[in-house]
Amino acid sequence: MKKLGLAALSAAMVASFSASASTTSATASWQGVISGIVAGETIMITGRDGAEVVPIGQLMRNTSGSLVGPDIQLEAWTNTGTAATPVPGELIEVGTTINDDIAGGATAYSGLEWQVTDIATFVEGAPVNGIGWTVNNGNTEIAAFDGMGALTSGTLATDNIIKVNVASSDDTATKNVIDSHSGKDAAVSVTIVLTGS
């Protein structure tokens, strides 16, 4: 089993606004977990088209009061460098042999598995409990977090490209926690592990 591309995603939200009869002002700031990639010896997670930096999506509040984030594209690439200094080689096609000069020689991948291993919520840089999340690949749920530490994570197999998005739970408890932090900067971080076999 060739293991491990690790991506930490973070999405930040701007939420500090004030208004009066004669003036309007807005304060914008961004904070959260620094996103990045930890590559394996033979595979790595990249952003769109092999970009070595995972993009950050904006976290927004929808009309129901829940928080949602747009798709962030993640791709499975061979690593022609090392785990310490990764270099994207080729987009992995499952069931084909990769002929690039990757560590260990040519490699065939019969399968890929993406798994969510952690979800964390921050408000003004401090961790916050009580906000439930779902993590999706497009419209397919791949993980759920109850907001109190319990993570249910499925494995998404075979796709070499996934489009990850997040949505807070659409329940009263989650909305109450979100409402209690109204006007404050918020971020959610999702850690995803890619395993190739």
mmCIF file of N, CA and C in Angstrom, residues 85-196:
data_model
loop_
_atom_site.group_PDB
_atom_site.id
_atom_site.type_symbol
_atom_site.label_atom_id
_atom_site.label_comp_id
_atom_site.label_asym_id
_atom_site.label_seq_id
_atom_site.Cartn_x
_atom_site.Cartn_y
_atom_site.Cartn_z
ATOM 1 N N THR A 85 10.335 16.949 -0.048
ATOM 2 C CA THR A 85 10.303 17.940 -1.142
ATOM 3 C C THR A 85 9.516 17.352 -2.314
ATOM 4 N N PRO A 86 8.181 17.350 -2.196
ATOM 5 C CA PRO A 86 7.352 16.730 -3.233
ATOM 6 C C PRO A 86 7.364 17.503 -4.540
ATOM 7 N N VAL A 87 7.249 16.750 -5.638
ATOM 8 C CA VAL A 87 7.145 17.335 -6.979
ATOM 9 C C VAL A 87 6.040 16.566 -7.714
ATOM 10 N N PRO A 88 4.971 17.246 -8.144
ATOM 11 C CA PRO A 88 3.908 16.545 -8.859
ATOM 12 C C PRO A 88 4.415 15.951 -10.171
ATOM 13 N N GLY A 89 4.102 14.658 -10.407
ATOM 14 C CA GLY A 89 4.489 13.982 -11.643
ATOM 15 C C GLY A 89 3.327 13.906 -12.609
ATOM 16 N N GLU A 90 2.466 12.893 -12.423
ATOM 17 C CA GLU A 90 1.300 12.702 -13.277
ATOM 18 C C GLU A 90 0.048 12.538 -12.430
ATOM 19 N N LEU A 91 -1.080 12.968 -12.969
ATOM 20 C CA LEU A 91 -2.359 12.676 -12.349
ATOM 21 C C LEU A 91 -2.534 11.158 -12.375
ATOM 22 N N ILE A 92 -2.831 10.563 -11.244
ATOM 23 C CA ILE A 92 -2.928 9.105 -11.150
ATOM 24 C C ILE A 92 -4.197 8.629 -11.838
ATOM 25 N N GLU A 93 -4.034 7.690 -12.756
ATOM 26 C CA GLU A 93 -5.164 7.011 -13.380
ATOM 27 C C GLU A 93 -5.203 5.609 -12.790
ATOM 28 N N VAL A 94 -6.272 5.285 -12.095
ATOM 29 C CA VAL A 94 -6.378 3.990 -11.422
ATOM 30 C C VAL A 94 -6.332 2.866 -12.446
ATOM 31 N N GLY A 95 -5.531 1.834 -12.140
ATOM 32 C CA GLY A 95 -5.431 0.670 -13.007
ATOM 33 C C GLY A 95 -4.387 0.788 -14.100
ATOM 34 N N THR A 96 -3.670 1.917 -14.158
ATOM 35 C CA THR A 96 -2.612 2.066 -15.154
ATOM 36 C C THR A 96 -1.268 2.173 -14.462
ATOM 37 N N THR A 97 -0.213 1.899 -15.195
ATOM 38 C CA THR A 97 1.129 1.984 -14.646
ATOM 39 C C THR A 97 1.670 3.386 -14.857
ATOM 40 N N ILE A 98 2.209 3.950 -13.804
ATOM 41 C CA ILE A 98 2.825 5.270 -13.871
ATOM 42 C C ILE A 98 4.297 5.071 -14.198
ATOM 43 N N ASN A 99 4.779 5.653 -15.293
ATOM 44 C CA ASN A 99 6.152 5.408 -15.737
ATOM 45 C C ASN A 99 7.126 6.511 -15.374
ATOM 46 N N ASP A 100 6.664 7.541 -14.701
ATOM 47 C CA ASP A 100 7.580 8.596 -14.279
ATOM 48 C C ASP A 100 8.630 8.035 -13.345
ATOM 49 N N ASP A 101 9.689 8.760 -13.174
ATOM 50 C CA ASP A 101 10.765 8.347 -12.269
ATOM 51 C C ASP A 101 10.354 8.693 -10.841
ATOM 52 N N ILE A 102 9.414 7.919 -10.305
ATOM 53 C CA ILE A 102 8.985 8.157 -8.936
ATOM 54 C C ILE A 102 9.793 7.277 -7.995
ATOM 55 N N ALA A 103 9.776 7.619 -6.735
ATOM 56 C CA ALA A 103 10.510 6.833 -5.746
ATOM 57 C C ALA A 103 10.043 5.390 -5.815
ATOM 58 N N GLY A 104 10.963 4.453 -5.940
ATOM 59 C CA GLY A 104 10.612 3.044 -5.998
ATOM 60 C C GLY A 104 10.335 2.539 -7.395
ATOM 61 N N GLY A 105 10.433 3.366 -8.426
ATOM 62 C CA GLY A 105 10.221 2.914 -9.799
ATOM 63 C C GLY A 105 8.788 3.060 -10.251
ATOM 64 N N ALA A 106 8.470 2.446 -11.402
ATOM 65 C CA ALA A 106 7.132 2.522 -11.977
ATOM 66 C C ALA A 106 6.124 1.875 -11.037
ATOM 67 N N THR A 107 4.948 2.465 -10.954
ATOM 68 C CA THR A 107 3.942 2.003 -10.018
ATOM 69 C C THR A 107 2.583 1.918 -10.692
ATOM 70 N N ALA A 108 1.836 0.857 -10.400
ATOM 71 C CA ALA A 108 0.448 0.738 -10.846
ATOM 72 C C ALA A 108 -0.455 0.910 -9.629
ATOM 73 N N TYR A 109 -1.490 1.705 -9.765
ATOM 74 C CA TYR A 109 -2.443 1.914 -8.685
ATOM 75 C C TYR A 109 -3.748 1.225 -9.058
ATOM 76 N N SER A 110 -4.125 0.203 -8.291
ATOM 77 C CA SER A 110 -5.394 -0.469 -8.551
ATOM 78 C C SER A 110 -6.533 0.228 -7.831
ATOM 79 N N GLY A 111 -6.200 1.108 -6.892
ATOM 80 C CA GLY A 111 -7.239 1.825 -6.172
ATOM 81 C C GLY A 111 -6.714 3.035 -5.431
ATOM 82 N N LEU A 112 -7.603 3.981 -5.201
ATOM 83 C CA LEU A 112 -7.328 5.163 -4.393
ATOM 84 C C LEU A 112 -8.439 5.280 -3.361
ATOM 85 N N GLU A 113 -8.086 5.716 -2.161
ATOM 86 C CA GLU A 113 -9.098 5.959 -1.137
ATOM 87 C C GLU A 113 -8.844 7.313 -0.495
ATOM 88 N N TRP A 114 -9.887 8.133 -0.428
ATOM 89 C CA TRP A 114 -9.859 9.422 0.251
ATOM 90 C C TRP A 114 -10.642 9.252 1.545
ATOM 91 N N GLN A 115 -10.093 9.719 2.659
ATOM 92 C CA GLN A 115 -10.814 9.615 3.919
ATOM 93 C C GLN A 115 -10.631 10.886 4.738
ATOM 94 N N VAL A 116 -11.734 11.392 5.272
ATOM 95 C CA VAL A 116 -11.693 12.534 6.183
ATOM 96 C C VAL A 116 -11.300 12.011 7.559
ATOM 97 N N THR A 117 -10.247 12.595 8.147
ATOM 98 C CA THR A 117 -9.783 12.133 9.456
ATOM 99 C C THR A 117 -9.997 13.148 10.575
ATOM 100 N N ASP A 118 -10.316 14.398 10.229
ATOM 101 C CA ASP A 118 -10.516 15.403 11.269
ATOM 102 C C ASP A 118 -11.289 16.588 10.718
ATOM 103 N N ILE A 119 -12.152 17.147 11.554
ATOM 104 C CA ILE A 119 -12.858 18.394 11.250
ATOM 105 C C ILE A 119 -12.768 19.266 12.495
ATOM 106 N N ALA A 120 -12.369 20.503 12.320
ATOM 107 C CA ALA A 120 -12.256 21.406 13.471
ATOM 108 C C ALA A 120 -12.842 22.762 13.101
ATOM 109 N N THR A 121 -13.516 23.387 14.067
ATOM 110 C CA THR A 121 -14.120 24.706 13.873
ATOM 111 C C THR A 121 -13.428 25.693 14.795
ATOM 112 N N PHE A 122 -13.161 26.890 14.270
ATOM 113 C CA PHE A 122 -12.513 27.944 15.036
ATOM 114 C C PHE A 122 -13.324 29.228 14.924
ATOM 115 N N VAL A 123 -13.446 29.958 16.013
ATOM 116 C CA VAL A 123 -14.034 31.296 15.998
ATOM 117 C C VAL A 123 -13.007 32.227 16.612
ATOM 118 N N GLU A 124 -12.614 33.226 15.835
ATOM 119 C CA GLU A 124 -11.569 34.174 16.230
ATOM 120 C C GLU A 124 -10.333 33.434 16.732
ATOM 121 N N GLY A 125 -9.976 32.354 16.032
ATOM 122 C CA GLY A 125 -8.761 31.601 16.307
ATOM 123 C C GLY A 125 -8.867 30.547 17.390
ATOM 124 N N ALA A 126 -9.970 30.531 18.139
ATOM 125 C CA ALA A 126 -10.130 29.558 19.234
ATOM 126 C C ALA A 126 -11.036 28.412 18.792
ATOM 127 N N PRO A 127 -10.713 27.166 19.189
ATOM 128 C CA PRO A 127 -11.570 26.033 18.828
ATOM 129 C C PRO A 127 -12.966 26.177 19.444
ATOM 130 N N VAL A 128 -13.978 25.739 18.685
ATOM 131 C CA VAL A 128 -15.364 25.824 19.133
ATOM 132 C C VAL A 128 -16.038 24.475 18.938
ATOM 133 N N ASN A 129 -16.756 24.005 19.953
ATOM 134 C CA ASN A 129 -17.551 22.779 19.845
ATOM 135 C C ASN A 129 -19.001 23.126 19.569
ATOM 136 N N GLY A 130 -19.751 22.130 19.122
ATOM 137 C CA GLY A 130 -21.195 22.295 18.989
ATOM 138 C C GLY A 130 -21.693 22.556 17.587
ATOM 139 N N ILE A 131 -20.781 22.736 16.622
ATOM 140 C CA ILE A 131 -21.209 22.929 15.237
ATOM 141 C C ILE A 131 -20.975 21.629 14.485
ATOM 142 N N GLY A 132 -22.058 21.012 14.055
ATOM 143 C CA GLY A 132 -21.964 19.787 13.273
ATOM 144 C C GLY A 132 -21.680 20.101 11.817
ATOM 145 N N TRP A 133 -20.975 19.194 11.142
ATOM 146 C CA TRP A 133 -20.592 19.417 9.743
ATOM 147 C C TRP A 133 -20.812 18.158 8.919
ATOM 148 N N THR A 134 -21.069 18.337 7.642
ATOM 149 C CA THR A 134 -20.943 17.262 6.671
ATOM 150 C C THR A 134 -19.866 17.693 5.680
ATOM 151 N N VAL A 135 -19.079 16.722 5.233
ATOM 152 C CA VAL A 135 -18.068 16.947 4.201
ATOM 153 C C VAL A 135 -18.503 16.126 3.005
ATOM 154 N N ASN A 136 -18.531 16.753 1.853
ATOM 155 C CA ASN A 136 -19.067 16.118 0.655
ATOM 156 C C ASN A 136 -18.078 16.162 -0.492
ATOM 157 N N ASN A 137 -18.207 15.190 -1.402
ATOM 158 C CA ASN A 137 -17.563 15.246 -2.714
ATOM 159 C C ASN A 137 -18.694 15.569 -3.677
ATOM 160 N N GLY A 138 -18.795 16.839 -4.069
ATOM 161 C CA GLY A 138 -19.961 17.287 -4.833
ATOM 162 C C GLY A 138 -21.192 17.134 -3.961
ATOM 163 N N ASN A 139 -22.128 16.256 -4.369
ATOM 164 C CA ASN A 139 -23.343 16.023 -3.588
ATOM 165 C C ASN A 139 -23.293 14.739 -2.770
ATOM 166 N N THR A 140 -22.141 14.028 -2.784
ATOM 167 C CA THR A 140 -22.021 12.762 -2.068
ATOM 168 C C THR A 140 -21.339 12.977 -0.721
ATOM 169 N N GLU A 141 -22.043 12.674 0.357
ATOM 170 C CA GLU A 141 -21.468 12.841 1.693
ATOM 171 C C GLU A 141 -20.375 11.808 1.934
ATOM 172 N N ILE A 142 -19.207 12.285 2.399
ATOM 173 C CA ILE A 142 -18.121 11.360 2.726
ATOM 174 C C ILE A 142 -17.767 11.365 4.211
ATOM 175 N N ALA A 143 -18.278 12.334 4.962
ATOM 176 C CA ALA A 143 -18.028 12.358 6.405
ATOM 177 C C ALA A 143 -19.045 13.264 7.082
ATOM 178 N N ALA A 144 -19.283 12.979 8.359
ATOM 179 C CA ALA A 144 -20.140 13.832 9.176
ATOM 180 C C ALA A 144 -19.498 13.982 10.547
ATOM 181 N N PHE A 145 -19.654 15.159 11.128
ATOM 182 C CA PHE A 145 -19.094 15.469 12.443
ATOM 183 C C PHE A 145 -20.217 16.009 13.297
ATOM 184 N N ASP A 146 -20.382 15.494 14.511
ATOM 185 C CA ASP A 146 -21.517 15.897 15.339
ATOM 186 C C ASP A 146 -21.275 17.190 16.118
ATOM 187 N N GLY A 147 -20.087 17.767 16.014
ATOM 188 C CA GLY A 147 -19.787 19.011 16.718
ATOM 189 C C GLY A 147 -19.240 18.821 18.121
ATOM 190 N N MET A 148 -19.264 17.576 18.604
ATOM 191 C CA MET A 148 -18.791 17.305 19.964
ATOM 192 C C MET A 148 -17.668 16.274 19.981
ATOM 193 N N GLY A 149 -17.069 15.982 18.834
ATOM 194 C CA GLY A 149 -15.926 15.083 18.803
ATOM 195 C C GLY A 149 -16.135 13.790 18.052
ATOM 196 N N ALA A 150 -17.382 13.442 17.723
ATOM 197 C CA ALA A 150 -17.641 12.180 17.023
ATOM 198 C C ALA A 150 -17.636 12.405 15.513
ATOM 199 N N LEU A 151 -16.741 11.696 14.829
ATOM 200 C CA LEU A 151 -16.600 11.808 13.378
ATOM 201 C C LEU A 151 -16.994 10.490 12.738
ATOM 202 N N THR A 152 -17.923 10.555 11.809
ATOM 203 C CA THR A 152 -18.295 9.394 11.017
ATOM 204 C C THR A 152 -17.726 9.623 9.631
ATOM 205 N N SER A 153 -16.784 8.778 9.233
ATOM 206 C CA SER A 153 -16.109 9.007 7.961
ATOM 207 C C SER A 153 -16.215 7.786 7.075
ATOM 208 N N GLY A 154 -16.755 8.000 5.887
ATOM 209 C CA GLY A 154 -16.767 6.949 4.892
ATOM 210 C C GLY A 154 -15.500 7.055 4.054
ATOM 211 N N THR A 155 -15.269 6.077 3.242
ATOM 212 C CA THR A 155 -14.129 6.104 2.344
ATOM 213 C C THR A 155 -14.646 6.314 0.939
ATOM 214 N N LEU A 156 -14.093 7.283 0.248
ATOM 215 C CA LEU A 156 -14.461 7.550 -1.130
ATOM 216 C C LEU A 156 -13.388 6.925 -2.002
ATOM 217 N N ALA A 157 -13.743 5.947 -2.786
ATOM 218 C CA ALA A 157 -12.750 5.164 -3.519
ATOM 219 C C ALA A 157 -12.690 5.542 -4.995
ATOM 220 N N THR A 158 -11.553 5.284 -5.584
ATOM 221 C CA THR A 158 -11.206 5.290 -7.014
ATOM 222 C C THR A 158 -11.086 6.641 -7.698
ATOM 223 N N ASP A 159 -11.778 7.674 -7.276
ATOM 224 C CA ASP A 159 -11.687 8.954 -7.978
ATOM 225 C C ASP A 159 -10.297 9.558 -7.823
ATOM 226 N N ASN A 160 -9.725 10.058 -8.931
ATOM 227 C CA ASN A 160 -8.442 10.743 -8.832
ATOM 228 C C ASN A 160 -8.616 12.243 -8.612
ATOM 229 N N ILE A 161 -9.834 12.721 -8.781
ATOM 230 C CA ILE A 161 -10.161 14.122 -8.516
ATOM 231 C C ILE A 161 -11.436 14.150 -7.681
ATOM 232 N N ILE A 162 -11.405 14.886 -6.576
ATOM 233 C CA ILE A 162 -12.619 15.084 -5.795
ATOM 234 C C ILE A 162 -12.861 16.578 -5.626
ATOM 235 N N LYS A 163 -14.118 16.936 -5.427
ATOM 236 C CA LYS A 163 -14.506 18.331 -5.214
ATOM 237 C C LYS A 163 -15.160 18.414 -3.840
ATOM 238 N N VAL A 164 -14.351 18.781 -2.854
ATOM 239 C CA VAL A 164 -14.755 18.761 -1.460
ATOM 240 C C VAL A 164 -15.481 20.056 -1.103
ATOM 241 N N ASN A 165 -16.597 19.908 -0.383
ATOM 242 C CA ASN A 165 -17.278 21.078 0.171
ATOM 243 C C ASN A 165 -17.798 20.725 1.555
ATOM 244 N N VAL A 166 -18.130 21.740 2.329
ATOM 245 C CA VAL A 166 -18.626 21.534 3.691
ATOM 246 C C VAL A 166 -19.951 22.253 3.871
ATOM 247 N N ALA A 167 -20.755 21.732 4.787
ATOM 248 C CA ALA A 167 -22.000 22.394 5.184
ATOM 249 C C ALA A 167 -22.239 22.075 6.653
ATOM 250 N N SER A 168 -22.632 23.100 7.413
ATOM 251 C CA SER A 168 -22.947 22.827 8.814
ATOM 252 C C SER A 168 -24.287 22.103 8.884
ATOM 253 N N SER A 169 -24.473 21.369 9.964
ATOM 254 C CA SER A 169 -25.724 20.633 10.154
ATOM 255 C C SER A 169 -26.889 21.609 10.176
ATOM 256 N N ASP A 170 -27.988 21.169 9.628
ATOM 257 C CA ASP A 170 -29.169 22.031 9.559
ATOM 258 C C ASP A 170 -30.097 21.718 10.730
ATOM 259 N N ASP A 171 -29.535 21.787 11.955
ATOM 260 C CA ASP A 171 -30.354 21.507 13.134
ATOM 261 C C ASP A 171 -30.287 22.677 14.106
ATOM 262 N N THR A 172 -31.210 22.687 15.037
ATOM 263 C CA THR A 172 -31.350 23.810 15.958
ATOM 264 C C THR A 172 -30.115 24.006 16.821
ATOM 265 N N ALA A 173 -29.531 22.923 17.345
ATOM 266 C CA ALA A 173 -28.356 23.048 18.221
ATOM 267 C C ALA A 173 -27.198 23.713 17.493
ATOM 268 N N THR A 174 -26.936 23.268 16.242
ATOM 269 C CA THR A 174 -25.851 23.867 15.464
ATOM 270 C C THR A 174 -26.133 25.338 15.180
ATOM 271 N N LYS A 175 -27.368 25.646 14.784
ATOM 272 C CA LYS A 175 -27.712 27.041 14.478
ATOM 273 C C LYS A 175 -27.602 27.926 15.710
ATOM 274 N N ASN A 176 -27.934 27.391 16.904
ATOM 275 C CA ASN A 176 -27.806 28.177 18.135
ATOM 276 C C ASN A 176 -26.349 28.529 18.411
ATOM 277 N N VAL A 177 -25.428 27.572 18.190
ATOM 278 C CA VAL A 177 -24.000 27.852 18.388
ATOM 279 C C VAL A 177 -23.534 28.880 17.358
ATOM 280 N N ILE A 178 -23.938 28.710 16.107
ATOM 281 C CA ILE A 178 -23.568 29.678 15.064
ATOM 282 C C ILE A 178 -24.097 31.066 15.431
ATOM 283 N N ASP A 179 -25.363 31.150 15.844
ATOM 284 C CA ASP A 179 -25.957 32.443 16.223
ATOM 285 C C ASP A 179 -25.203 33.096 17.379
ATOM 286 N N SER A 180 -24.708 32.272 18.323
ATOM 287 C CA SER A 180 -24.015 32.833 19.483
ATOM 288 C C SER A 180 -22.672 33.464 19.104
ATOM 289 N N HIS A 181 -22.175 33.159 17.903
ATOM 290 C CA HIS A 181 -20.905 33.736 17.442
ATOM 291 C C HIS A 181 -21.108 34.693 16.272
ATOM 292 N N SER A 182 -22.328 35.142 16.070
ATOM 293 C CA SER A 182 -22.626 36.055 14.973
ATOM 294 C C SER A 182 -21.743 37.302 15.062
ATOM 295 N N GLY A 183 -21.224 37.731 13.932
ATOM 296 C CA GLY A 183 -20.377 38.913 13.888
ATOM 297 C C GLY A 183 -18.912 38.628 14.128
ATOM 298 N N LYS A 184 -18.543 37.367 14.341
ATOM 299 C CA LYS A 184 -17.146 37.014 14.607
ATOM 300 C C LYS A 184 -16.559 36.236 13.429
ATOM 301 N N ASP A 185 -15.245 36.273 13.306
ATOM 302 C CA ASP A 185 -14.550 35.536 12.252
ATOM 303 C C ASP A 185 -14.571 34.052 12.574
ATOM 304 N N ALA A 186 -14.869 33.228 11.569
ATOM 305 C CA ALA A 186 -14.962 31.793 11.784
ATOM 306 C C ALA A 186 -14.216 31.050 10.687
ATOM 307 N N ALA A 187 -13.770 29.828 10.999
ATOM 308 C CA ALA A 187 -13.079 28.991 10.020
ATOM 309 C C ALA A 187 -13.361 27.528 10.340
ATOM 310 N N VAL A 188 -13.349 26.697 9.313
ATOM 311 C CA VAL A 188 -13.444 25.244 9.500
ATOM 312 C C VAL A 188 -12.270 24.619 8.780
ATOM 313 N N SER A 189 -11.647 23.622 9.416
ATOM 314 C CA SER A 189 -10.507 22.925 8.849
ATOM 315 C C SER A 189 -10.872 21.449 8.697
ATOM 316 N N VAL A 190 -10.614 20.891 7.500
ATOM 317 C CA VAL A 190 -10.911 19.492 7.220
ATOM 318 C C VAL A 190 -9.610 18.817 6.803
ATOM 319 N N THR A 191 -9.252 17.706 7.466
ATOM 320 C CA THR A 191 -8.051 16.955 7.112
ATOM 321 C C THR A 191 -8.473 15.717 6.336
ATOM 322 N N ILE A 192 -7.844 15.520 5.176
ATOM 323 C CA ILE A 192 -8.177 14.420 4.280
ATOM 324 C C ILE A 192 -6.911 13.622 3.975
ATOM 325 N N VAL A 193 -7.014 12.293 4.086
ATOM 326 C CA VAL A 193 -5.886 11.410 3.788
ATOM 327 C C VAL A 193 -6.198 10.637 2.525
ATOM 328 N N LEU A 194 -5.212 10.557 1.629
ATOM 329 C CA LEU A 194 -5.304 9.789 0.390
ATOM 330 C C LEU A 194 -4.384 8.590 0.506
ATOM 331 N N THR A 195 -4.922 7.399 0.214
ATOM 332 C CA THR A 195 -4.126 6.178 0.218
ATOM 333 C C THR A 195 -4.232 5.525 -1.147
ATOM 334 N N GLY A 196 -3.095 5.139 -1.715
ATOM 335 C CA GLY A 196 -3.086 4.427 -2.989
ATOM 336 C C GLY A 196 -2.640 2.999 -2.775
#
